Coordinates of C-alpha atoms in Angstrom, one line a residue:
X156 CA 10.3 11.9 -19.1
X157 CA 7.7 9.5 -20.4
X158 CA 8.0 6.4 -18.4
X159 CA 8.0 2.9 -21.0
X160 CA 5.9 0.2 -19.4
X161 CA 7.1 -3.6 -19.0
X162 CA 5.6 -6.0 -20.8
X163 CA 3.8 -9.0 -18.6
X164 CA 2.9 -12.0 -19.7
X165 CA -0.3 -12.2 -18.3
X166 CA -3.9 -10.6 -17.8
X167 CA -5.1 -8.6 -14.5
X168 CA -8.6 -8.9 -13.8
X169 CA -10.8 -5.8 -12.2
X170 CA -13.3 -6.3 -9.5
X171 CA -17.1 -6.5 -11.4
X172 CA -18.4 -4.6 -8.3
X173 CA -15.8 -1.8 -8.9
X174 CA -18.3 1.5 -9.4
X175 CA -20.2 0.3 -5.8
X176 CA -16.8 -0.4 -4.1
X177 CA -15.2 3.0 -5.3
X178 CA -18.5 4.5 -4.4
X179 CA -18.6 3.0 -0.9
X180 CA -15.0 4.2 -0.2
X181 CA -15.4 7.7 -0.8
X182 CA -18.0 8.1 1.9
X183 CA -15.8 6.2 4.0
X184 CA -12.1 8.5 3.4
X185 CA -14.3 11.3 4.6
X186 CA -16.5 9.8 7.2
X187 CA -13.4 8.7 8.9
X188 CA -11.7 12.2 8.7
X189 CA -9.2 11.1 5.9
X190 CA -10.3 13.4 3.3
X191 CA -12.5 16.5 3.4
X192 CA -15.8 16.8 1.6
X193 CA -14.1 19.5 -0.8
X194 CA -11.4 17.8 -1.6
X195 CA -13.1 14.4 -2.1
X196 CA -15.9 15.5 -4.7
X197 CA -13.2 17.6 -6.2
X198 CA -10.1 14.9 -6.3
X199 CA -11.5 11.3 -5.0
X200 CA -12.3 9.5 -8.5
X201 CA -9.4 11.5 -10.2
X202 CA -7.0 9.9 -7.7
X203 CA -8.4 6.8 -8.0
X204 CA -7.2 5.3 -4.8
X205 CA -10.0 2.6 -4.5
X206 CA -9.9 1.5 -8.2
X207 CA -6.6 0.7 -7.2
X208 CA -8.0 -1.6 -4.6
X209 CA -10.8 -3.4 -7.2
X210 CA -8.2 -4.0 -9.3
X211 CA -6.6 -6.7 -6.7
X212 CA -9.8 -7.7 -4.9
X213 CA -11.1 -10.1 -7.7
X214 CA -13.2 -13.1 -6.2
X215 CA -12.9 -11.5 -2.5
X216 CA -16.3 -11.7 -0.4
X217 CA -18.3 -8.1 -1.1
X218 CA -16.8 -7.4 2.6
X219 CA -13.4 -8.0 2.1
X220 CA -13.4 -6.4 -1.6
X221 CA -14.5 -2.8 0.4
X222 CA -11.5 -3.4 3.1
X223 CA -9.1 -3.7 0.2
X224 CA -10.5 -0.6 -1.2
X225 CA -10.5 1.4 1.9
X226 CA -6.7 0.0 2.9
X227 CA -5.5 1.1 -0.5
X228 CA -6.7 4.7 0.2
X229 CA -5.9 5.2 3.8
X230 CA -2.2 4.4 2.3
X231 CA -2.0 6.8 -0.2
X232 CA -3.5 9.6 2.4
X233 CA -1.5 8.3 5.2
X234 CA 1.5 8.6 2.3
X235 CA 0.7 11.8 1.9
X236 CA 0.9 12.9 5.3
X237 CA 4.2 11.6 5.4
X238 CA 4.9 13.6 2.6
X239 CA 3.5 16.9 4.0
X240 CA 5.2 16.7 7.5
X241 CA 8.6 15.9 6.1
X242 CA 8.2 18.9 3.5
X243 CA 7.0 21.0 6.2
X244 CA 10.1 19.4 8.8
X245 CA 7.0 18.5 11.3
X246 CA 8.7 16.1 12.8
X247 CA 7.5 16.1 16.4
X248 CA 3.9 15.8 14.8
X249 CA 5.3 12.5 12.8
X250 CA 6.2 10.7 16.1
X251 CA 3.5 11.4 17.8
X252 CA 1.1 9.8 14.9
X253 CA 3.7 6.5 14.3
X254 CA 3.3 6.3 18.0
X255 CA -0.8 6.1 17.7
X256 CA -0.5 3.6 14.5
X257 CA 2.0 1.6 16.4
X258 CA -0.3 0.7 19.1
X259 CA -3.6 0.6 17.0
X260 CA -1.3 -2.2 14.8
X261 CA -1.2 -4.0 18.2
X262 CA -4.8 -3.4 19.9
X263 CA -6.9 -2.3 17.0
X264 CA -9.9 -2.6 19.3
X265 CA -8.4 -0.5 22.4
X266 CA -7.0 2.1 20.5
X267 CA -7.6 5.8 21.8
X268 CA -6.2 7.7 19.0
X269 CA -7.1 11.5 18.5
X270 CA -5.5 11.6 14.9
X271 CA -7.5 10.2 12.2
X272 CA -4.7 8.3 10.1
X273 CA -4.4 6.1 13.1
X274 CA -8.9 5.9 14.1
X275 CA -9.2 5.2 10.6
X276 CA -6.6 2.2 10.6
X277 CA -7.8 1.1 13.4
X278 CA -11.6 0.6 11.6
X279 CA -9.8 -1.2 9.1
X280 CA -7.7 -3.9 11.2
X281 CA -11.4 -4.2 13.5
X282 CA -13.0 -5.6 10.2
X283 CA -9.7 -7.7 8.8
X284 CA -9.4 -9.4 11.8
X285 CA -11.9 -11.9 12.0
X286 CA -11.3 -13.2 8.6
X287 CA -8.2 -14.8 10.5
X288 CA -6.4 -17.1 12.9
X289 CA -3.9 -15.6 15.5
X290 CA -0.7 -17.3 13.7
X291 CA -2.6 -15.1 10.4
X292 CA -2.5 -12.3 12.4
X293 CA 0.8 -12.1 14.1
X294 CA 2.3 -12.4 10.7
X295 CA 0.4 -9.6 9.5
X296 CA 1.5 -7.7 12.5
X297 CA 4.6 -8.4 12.2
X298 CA 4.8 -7.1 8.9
X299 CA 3.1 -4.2 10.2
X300 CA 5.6 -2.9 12.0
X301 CA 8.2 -3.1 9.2
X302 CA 6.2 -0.5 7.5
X303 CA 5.9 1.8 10.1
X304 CA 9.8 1.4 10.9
X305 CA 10.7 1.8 7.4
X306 CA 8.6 4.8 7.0
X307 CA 9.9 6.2 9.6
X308 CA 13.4 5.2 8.4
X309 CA 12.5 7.4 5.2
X310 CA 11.4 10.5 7.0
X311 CA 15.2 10.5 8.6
X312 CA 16.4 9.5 5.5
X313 CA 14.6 12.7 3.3
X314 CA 14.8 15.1 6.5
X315 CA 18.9 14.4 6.2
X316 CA 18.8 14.7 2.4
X317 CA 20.4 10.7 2.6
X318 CA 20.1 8.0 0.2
X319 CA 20.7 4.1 0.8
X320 CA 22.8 1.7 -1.0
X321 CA 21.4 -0.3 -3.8
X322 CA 20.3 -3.3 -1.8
X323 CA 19.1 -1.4 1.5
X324 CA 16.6 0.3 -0.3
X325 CA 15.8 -2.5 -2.4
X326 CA 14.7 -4.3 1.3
X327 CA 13.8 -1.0 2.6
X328 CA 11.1 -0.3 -0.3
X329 CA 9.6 -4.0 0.4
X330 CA 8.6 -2.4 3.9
X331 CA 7.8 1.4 3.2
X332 CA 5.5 0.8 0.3
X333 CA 3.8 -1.6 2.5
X334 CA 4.0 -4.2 -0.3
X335 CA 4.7 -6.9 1.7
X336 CA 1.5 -6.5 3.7
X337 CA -0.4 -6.4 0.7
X338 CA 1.2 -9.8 -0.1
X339 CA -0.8 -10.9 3.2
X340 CA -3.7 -9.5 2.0
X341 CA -4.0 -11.9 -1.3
X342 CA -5.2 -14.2 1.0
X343 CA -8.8 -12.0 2.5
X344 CA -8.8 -11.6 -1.9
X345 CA -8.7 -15.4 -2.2
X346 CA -10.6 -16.1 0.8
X347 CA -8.2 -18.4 2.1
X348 CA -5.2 -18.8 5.2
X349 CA -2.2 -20.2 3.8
X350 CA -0.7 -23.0 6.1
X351 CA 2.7 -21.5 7.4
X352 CA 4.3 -24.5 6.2
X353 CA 3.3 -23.3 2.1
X354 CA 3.7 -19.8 2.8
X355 CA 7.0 -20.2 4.1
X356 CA 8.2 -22.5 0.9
X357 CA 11.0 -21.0 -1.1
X358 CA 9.0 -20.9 -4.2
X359 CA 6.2 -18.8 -2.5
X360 CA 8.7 -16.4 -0.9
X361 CA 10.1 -16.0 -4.3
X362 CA 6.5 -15.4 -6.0
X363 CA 5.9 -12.8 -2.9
X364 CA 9.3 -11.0 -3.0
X365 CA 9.1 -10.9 -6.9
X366 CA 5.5 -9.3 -6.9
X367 CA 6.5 -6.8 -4.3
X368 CA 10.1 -5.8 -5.9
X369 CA 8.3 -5.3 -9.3
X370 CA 4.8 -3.1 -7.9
X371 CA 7.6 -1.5 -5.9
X372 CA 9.6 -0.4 -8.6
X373 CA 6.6 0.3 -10.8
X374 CA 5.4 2.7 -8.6
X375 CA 8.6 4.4 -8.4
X376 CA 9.5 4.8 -12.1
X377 CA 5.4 6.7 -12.3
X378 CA 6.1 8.6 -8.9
X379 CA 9.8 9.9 -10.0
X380 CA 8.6 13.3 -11.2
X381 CA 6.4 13.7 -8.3
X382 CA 9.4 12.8 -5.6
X383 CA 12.1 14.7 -7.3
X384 CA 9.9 18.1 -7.1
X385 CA 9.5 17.4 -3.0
X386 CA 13.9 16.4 -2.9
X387 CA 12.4 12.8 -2.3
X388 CA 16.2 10.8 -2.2
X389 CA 13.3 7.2 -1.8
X390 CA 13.0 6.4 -5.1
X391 CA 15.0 3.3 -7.2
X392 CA 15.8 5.2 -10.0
X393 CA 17.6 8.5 -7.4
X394 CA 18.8 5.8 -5.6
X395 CA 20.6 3.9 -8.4
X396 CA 21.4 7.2 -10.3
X397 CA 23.4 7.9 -7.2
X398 CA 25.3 5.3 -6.4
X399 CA 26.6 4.4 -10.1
X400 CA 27.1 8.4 -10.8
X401 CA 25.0 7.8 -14.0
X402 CA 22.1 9.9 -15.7
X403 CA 18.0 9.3 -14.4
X404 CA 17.7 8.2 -18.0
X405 CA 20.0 5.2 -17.3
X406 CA 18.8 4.8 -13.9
X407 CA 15.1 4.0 -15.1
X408 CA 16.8 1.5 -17.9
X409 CA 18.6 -0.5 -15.2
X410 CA 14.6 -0.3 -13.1
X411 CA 13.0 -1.7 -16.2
X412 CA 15.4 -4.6 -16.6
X413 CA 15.3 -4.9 -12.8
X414 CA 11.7 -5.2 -13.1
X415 CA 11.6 -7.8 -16.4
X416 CA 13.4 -10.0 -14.6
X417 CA 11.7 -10.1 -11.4
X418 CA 8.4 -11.0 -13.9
X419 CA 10.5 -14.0 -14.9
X420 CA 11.2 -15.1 -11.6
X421 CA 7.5 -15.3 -10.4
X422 CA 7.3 -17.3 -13.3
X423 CA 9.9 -19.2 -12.4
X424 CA 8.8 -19.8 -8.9
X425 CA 5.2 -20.1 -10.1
X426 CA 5.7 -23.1 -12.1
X427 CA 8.2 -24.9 -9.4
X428 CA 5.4 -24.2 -6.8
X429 CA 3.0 -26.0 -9.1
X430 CA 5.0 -28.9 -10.0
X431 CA 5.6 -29.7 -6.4
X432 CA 1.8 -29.6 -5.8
X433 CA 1.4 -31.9 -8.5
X434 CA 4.6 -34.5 -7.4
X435 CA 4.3 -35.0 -3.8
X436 CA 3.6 -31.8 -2.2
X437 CA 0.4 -33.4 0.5
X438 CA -2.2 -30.1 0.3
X439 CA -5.7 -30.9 0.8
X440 CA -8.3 -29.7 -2.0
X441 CA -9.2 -26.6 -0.6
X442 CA -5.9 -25.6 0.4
X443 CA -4.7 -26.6 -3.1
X444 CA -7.2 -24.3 -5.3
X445 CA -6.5 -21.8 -2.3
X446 CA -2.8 -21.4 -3.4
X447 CA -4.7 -21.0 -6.5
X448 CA -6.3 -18.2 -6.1
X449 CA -3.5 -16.0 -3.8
X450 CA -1.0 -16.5 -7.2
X451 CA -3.2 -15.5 -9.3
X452 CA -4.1 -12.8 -7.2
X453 CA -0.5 -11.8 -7.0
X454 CA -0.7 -11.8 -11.1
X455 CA -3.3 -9.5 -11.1
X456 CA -0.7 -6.6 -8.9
X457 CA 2.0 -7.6 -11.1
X458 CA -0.5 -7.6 -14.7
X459 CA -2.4 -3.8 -13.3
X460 CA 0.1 -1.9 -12.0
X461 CA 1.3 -0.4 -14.9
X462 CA -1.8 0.7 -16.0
X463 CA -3.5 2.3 -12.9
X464 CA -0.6 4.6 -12.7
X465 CA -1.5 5.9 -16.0
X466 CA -4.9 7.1 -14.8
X467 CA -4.4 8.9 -11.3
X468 CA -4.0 12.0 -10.9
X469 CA -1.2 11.5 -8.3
X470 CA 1.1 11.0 -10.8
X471 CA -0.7 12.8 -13.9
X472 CA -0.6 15.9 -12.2
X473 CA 2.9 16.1 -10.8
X474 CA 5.1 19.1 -12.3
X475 CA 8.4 19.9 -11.8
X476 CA 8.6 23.2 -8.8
X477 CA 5.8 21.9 -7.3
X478 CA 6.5 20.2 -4.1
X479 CA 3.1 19.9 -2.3
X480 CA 0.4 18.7 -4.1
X481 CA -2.8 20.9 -3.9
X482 CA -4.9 17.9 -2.4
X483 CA -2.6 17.1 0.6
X484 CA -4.9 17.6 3.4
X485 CA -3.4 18.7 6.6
X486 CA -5.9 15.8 8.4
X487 CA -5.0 16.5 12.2
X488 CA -6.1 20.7 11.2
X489 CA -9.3 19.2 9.4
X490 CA -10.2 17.0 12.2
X491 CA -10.4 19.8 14.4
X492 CA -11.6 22.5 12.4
X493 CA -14.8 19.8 11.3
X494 CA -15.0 19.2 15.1
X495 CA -15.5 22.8 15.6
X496 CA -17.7 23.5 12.4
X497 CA -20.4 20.7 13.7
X498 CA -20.1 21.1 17.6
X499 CA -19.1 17.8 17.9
X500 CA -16.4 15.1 18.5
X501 CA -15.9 11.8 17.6
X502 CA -16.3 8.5 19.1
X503 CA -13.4 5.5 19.2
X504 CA -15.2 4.1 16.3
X505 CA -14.9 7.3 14.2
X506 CA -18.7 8.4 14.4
X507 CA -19.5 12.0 15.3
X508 CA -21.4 12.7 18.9
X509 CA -23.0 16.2 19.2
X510 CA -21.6 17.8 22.6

């Protein structure tokens, strides 16, 4: 099914330091265990996790541009995992690694995790968190934990061959697609902290839930071939297919008009926001161009993600039969097989130590 693309009313801009970043985060996915050496040289650039990542970091510090990068490919690895242990009805394995990323979310700096989804997190959250105040952070965490809950929500969900309602999985998506942390992370792009009295406005909310809805749905629509082949029930256009009794073909023309008119209401909410700044909303300067820079930020997820799904192999290569893609690692079975191969073992900060 060839998957028509929603016109938005604005430009995306790309990170200038893109080929570095990309660069940088291939060393890292398999430093950290997250990918092996095969399978990176043969599948990193074609996946294209990290352009994914420079293609929302525009105007972040060269330091926060590279955690954005690395984030956006631990998520599509750690996705994959996901993936392969519901496929493979590993559930006992799943718990065990939600358990590890629960409490690296929570203590990324006294973590002991022996998997390398949750080490590598945990490298992540070390080198977010002191771009932030502790109000920052507990927002972030709390959003955290959403998408772990409603991840693991989704392996019940596919393991039982069930499907939400409409409106569940329209507030379940926010959460399992991790969108709404990414909505946090506009701010390490802008190099600014919100007050909680702006973020918390109405017309922000809207702009955040709007972005998130339509990336969300995006990604669904590109990933519907993909899921169907591995009886994945977590998609908009199943999910709506379902529950009106009507053809996918339908289904993905409902998403589209879904999606057009969250577009409109960032718009919307976008202009409001500004008027109020401009007619008696008190912001300083700084936090003023700020605000700025996280909307348009948040225009440049809504503006590229359309277009990145058109390049990555993730999607490009999915055929119908074929439920596990070929460059789904197993990571716990690499980990240890590399630890065997070098005679070594790793450290809490994801080095190797010869023993």
């Amino acid at each position: 099914m060839q998957i028509p693309s929603v016109p938005v009313p604005f430009t995306g801009r790309i990170d200038p330091r893109a080929r570095s970043i990309c660069a940088q985060s291939k060393e890292w996915v398999q430093r950290m265990g997250m990918m092996s050496p095969g399978m990176a040289a043969e599948y990193f650039d074609r996946l294209a996790y990290a352009d994914l990542g420079t293609r929302y970091s525009y105007g972040a510090t060269r330091e926060g541009a590279q955690i954005l990068a690395d984030l956006t490919c631990w998520f599509f690895l750690w996705d994959d995992q996901h993936d392969r242990l519901i496929i493979e009805g590993k559930e006992y394995e799943w718990r065990r690694q939600v358990t590890q990323i629960r409490e690296v979310v929570h203590d990324p700096a006294g973590s002991n995790a022996d998997h390398p989804a949750p080490r590598a997190l945990g490298d992540i959250l070390r080198r977010i968190r002191p771009h932030f105040s502790g109000v920052w952070w507990r927002r972030f965490t709390q959003h955290w934990d959403g998408v772990v809950a409603a991840n693991d929500r989704e392996f019940d969900n596919r393991s039982a061959g069930a499907s939400e309602t409409i409106d569940n999985y329209i507030e379940l998506r926010r959460r399992s697609v991790a969108m709404i942390m990414w909505m946090d992370l506009v701010e390490l792009a802008a190099q600014t902290e919100l007050p909680p009295q702006l973020y918390h406005t109405p017309e922000y909310q809207t702009c955040v839930t709007a972005t998130v809805d339509y990336c969300a749905w995006c990604n669904d629509l590109h990933s519907l071939a993909k899921e169907r082949s591995a009886a994945d029930t977590s998609n908009i256009v199943t999910v709506i297919s379902r529950a009106r009794g009507c053809s996918l073909e339908t289904a993905v023309e409902e998403t589209l008009q879904r999606m057009a008119a969250r577009i409109e209401d960032f718009r919307q909410a976008e202009q409001t926001l500004t008027n109020r700044i401009a007619h008696g909303m008190h912001l300083d300067e700084a936090v003023r161009q700020g605000l700025h820079r996280c909307l348009l930020s948040m225009r440049d997820w809504n503006a590229n993600m359309d277009a990145w799904h058109r390049i990555s192999a993730r999607y490009l290569d999915a055929a119908p039969g074929v439920r596990l893609q070929y460059y789904n690692e197993d990571l716990a079975r690499l980990d240890k097989l590399e630890m065997l191969i070098k005679g070594t073992e790793r450290s809490r900060d994801g080095s190797w130590r010869y023993v």
